Amino acid sequence: MALFIVGLVWLIRSLTRDAASKPANVETPQDILRRRYAAGEIDEEEYLRRLSGVGQR
């Protein structure tokens, strides 16, 4: 019985550790700008202006 409990604890810890170690799908500022430009939310001039600003940081 103890071996079963230890195995169960090990399994749960390994599954939660794997989920926590994977990075979330995080958009970079460049990705956000590309998406907004493609969707027509910003025009080319604003896209290029903001893209150059992002590159300076």
Short mmCIF file of N, CA and C in Angstrom, two decimals:
data_model
loop_
_atom_site.label_atom_id
_atom_site.label_comp_id
_atom_site.label_asym_id
_atom_site.label_seq_id
_atom_site.Cartn_x
_atom_site.Cartn_y
_atom_site.Cartn_z
N MET A 1 0.82 -1.19 0.00
CA MET A 1 0.00 0.00 0.00
C MET A 1 0.87 1.26 0.00
N ALA A 2 1.94 1.23 0.76
CA ALA A 2 2.84 2.38 0.84
C ALA A 2 3.50 2.62 -0.51
N LEU A 3 3.86 1.56 -1.20
CA LEU A 3 4.47 1.71 -2.52
C LEU A 3 3.49 2.36 -3.50
N PHE A 4 2.23 2.00 -3.43
CA PHE A 4 1.21 2.60 -4.28
C PHE A 4 1.09 4.09 -3.99
N ILE A 5 1.08 4.48 -2.73
CA ILE A 5 0.95 5.89 -2.35
C ILE A 5 2.16 6.68 -2.82
N VAL A 6 3.35 6.11 -2.62
CA VAL A 6 4.58 6.79 -3.08
C VAL A 6 4.56 6.95 -4.59
N GLY A 7 4.13 5.94 -5.32
CA GLY A 7 4.03 6.03 -6.78
C GLY A 7 3.02 7.07 -7.22
N LEU A 8 1.91 7.13 -6.54
CA LEU A 8 0.88 8.12 -6.86
C LEU A 8 1.38 9.54 -6.61
N VAL A 9 2.05 9.75 -5.49
CA VAL A 9 2.61 11.07 -5.18
C VAL A 9 3.65 11.44 -6.22
N TRP A 10 4.50 10.50 -6.59
CA TRP A 10 5.53 10.77 -7.60
C TRP A 10 4.89 11.15 -8.94
N LEU A 11 3.85 10.43 -9.32
CA LEU A 11 3.17 10.70 -10.58
C LEU A 11 2.54 12.10 -10.58
N ILE A 12 1.87 12.43 -9.51
CA ILE A 12 1.24 13.75 -9.42
C ILE A 12 2.29 14.86 -9.45
N ARG A 13 3.36 14.69 -8.72
CA ARG A 13 4.41 15.72 -8.70
C ARG A 13 5.09 15.86 -10.05
N SER A 14 5.32 14.76 -10.75
CA SER A 14 5.97 14.85 -12.05
C SER A 14 5.05 15.51 -13.08
N LEU A 15 3.76 15.24 -13.02
CA LEU A 15 2.83 15.87 -13.95
C LEU A 15 2.69 17.36 -13.69
N THR A 16 2.61 17.77 -12.44
CA THR A 16 2.47 19.20 -12.14
C THR A 16 3.77 19.94 -12.39
N ARG A 17 4.89 19.31 -12.19
CA ARG A 17 6.18 19.97 -12.44
C ARG A 17 6.36 20.19 -13.94
N ASP A 18 5.96 19.24 -14.78
CA ASP A 18 6.07 19.40 -16.22
C ASP A 18 5.18 20.53 -16.72
N ALA A 19 3.98 20.62 -16.19
CA ALA A 19 3.06 21.68 -16.61
C ALA A 19 3.58 23.04 -16.18
N ALA A 20 4.19 23.12 -15.01
CA ALA A 20 4.69 24.41 -14.51
C ALA A 20 5.97 24.84 -15.22
N SER A 21 6.75 23.90 -15.71
CA SER A 21 8.02 24.25 -16.33
C SER A 21 7.87 24.70 -17.79
N LYS A 22 6.73 24.39 -18.41
CA LYS A 22 6.52 24.79 -19.80
C LYS A 22 6.13 26.27 -19.86
N PRO A 23 6.81 27.04 -20.69
CA PRO A 23 6.46 28.46 -20.76
C PRO A 23 5.09 28.66 -21.41
N ALA A 24 4.41 29.68 -20.96
CA ALA A 24 3.10 30.00 -21.53
C ALA A 24 3.30 30.58 -22.92
N ASN A 25 2.29 30.52 -23.73
CA ASN A 25 2.33 31.10 -25.06
C ASN A 25 2.25 32.61 -24.93
N VAL A 26 3.40 33.25 -24.84
CA VAL A 26 3.46 34.69 -24.63
C VAL A 26 3.81 35.37 -25.94
N GLU A 27 3.02 36.36 -26.31
CA GLU A 27 3.27 37.11 -27.54
C GLU A 27 4.33 38.17 -27.26
N THR A 28 5.28 38.29 -28.18
CA THR A 28 6.25 39.36 -28.08
C THR A 28 5.61 40.65 -28.59
N PRO A 29 6.18 41.80 -28.27
CA PRO A 29 5.64 43.05 -28.80
C PRO A 29 5.58 43.06 -30.33
N GLN A 30 6.58 42.46 -30.97
CA GLN A 30 6.58 42.38 -32.43
C GLN A 30 5.41 41.54 -32.93
N ASP A 31 5.12 40.44 -32.24
CA ASP A 31 3.99 39.59 -32.61
C ASP A 31 2.68 40.35 -32.52
N ILE A 32 2.53 41.12 -31.45
CA ILE A 32 1.30 41.89 -31.26
C ILE A 32 1.15 42.92 -32.37
N LEU A 33 2.24 43.61 -32.70
CA LEU A 33 2.19 44.59 -33.77
C LEU A 33 1.83 43.94 -35.11
N ARG A 34 2.46 42.80 -35.42
CA ARG A 34 2.15 42.09 -36.67
C ARG A 34 0.68 41.70 -36.73
N ARG A 35 0.17 41.19 -35.62
CA ARG A 35 -1.23 40.77 -35.58
C ARG A 35 -2.16 41.97 -35.77
N ARG A 36 -1.87 43.08 -35.11
CA ARG A 36 -2.72 44.27 -35.23
C ARG A 36 -2.65 44.86 -36.64
N TYR A 37 -1.48 44.83 -37.25
CA TYR A 37 -1.33 45.33 -38.62
C TYR A 37 -2.10 44.43 -39.59
N ALA A 38 -1.97 43.14 -39.41
CA ALA A 38 -2.66 42.19 -40.29
C ALA A 38 -4.18 42.30 -40.14
N ALA A 39 -4.65 42.63 -38.95
CA ALA A 39 -6.08 42.76 -38.72
C ALA A 39 -6.62 44.11 -39.17
N GLY A 40 -5.72 45.02 -39.55
CA GLY A 40 -6.15 46.33 -40.00
C GLY A 40 -6.41 47.32 -38.88
N GLU A 41 -5.96 46.98 -37.68
CA GLU A 41 -6.16 47.88 -36.54
C GLU A 41 -5.24 49.09 -36.61
N ILE A 42 -4.06 48.91 -37.19
CA ILE A 42 -3.11 50.01 -37.36
C ILE A 42 -2.65 50.03 -38.82
N ASP A 43 -2.26 51.22 -39.29
CA ASP A 43 -1.80 51.31 -40.67
C ASP A 43 -0.29 51.07 -40.73
N GLU A 44 0.25 51.07 -41.96
CA GLU A 44 1.66 50.74 -42.15
C GLU A 44 2.56 51.75 -41.46
N GLU A 45 2.21 53.02 -41.54
CA GLU A 45 3.04 54.06 -40.92
C GLU A 45 3.13 53.86 -39.41
N GLU A 46 2.01 53.60 -38.77
CA GLU A 46 2.01 53.38 -37.33
C GLU A 46 2.74 52.08 -36.98
N TYR A 47 2.54 51.05 -37.78
CA TYR A 47 3.23 49.77 -37.57
C TYR A 47 4.74 49.97 -37.57
N LEU A 48 5.25 50.65 -38.60
CA LEU A 48 6.70 50.86 -38.70
C LEU A 48 7.21 51.75 -37.58
N ARG A 49 6.45 52.78 -37.23
CA ARG A 49 6.87 53.67 -36.14
C ARG A 49 6.96 52.92 -34.83
N ARG A 50 5.95 52.14 -34.52
CA ARG A 50 5.95 51.38 -33.27
C ARG A 50 6.99 50.27 -33.29
N LEU A 51 7.19 49.67 -34.44
CA LEU A 51 8.19 48.60 -34.54
C LEU A 51 9.59 49.14 -34.26
N SER A 52 9.87 50.33 -34.77
CA SER A 52 11.18 50.91 -34.49
C SER A 52 11.32 51.28 -33.02
N GLY A 53 10.24 51.69 -32.40
CA GLY A 53 10.25 51.99 -30.96
C GLY A 53 10.48 50.77 -30.12
N VAL A 54 9.92 49.65 -30.54
CA VAL A 54 10.10 48.40 -29.80
C VAL A 54 11.56 47.95 -29.90
N GLY A 55 12.17 48.17 -31.06
CA GLY A 55 13.56 47.75 -31.26
C GLY A 55 14.54 48.53 -30.42
N GLN A 56 14.18 49.72 -29.97
CA GLN A 56 15.09 50.57 -29.20
C GLN A 56 15.11 50.18 -27.74
N ARG A 57 14.16 49.38 -27.30
CA ARG A 57 14.11 49.03 -25.87
C ARG A 57 14.93 47.83 -25.56
#
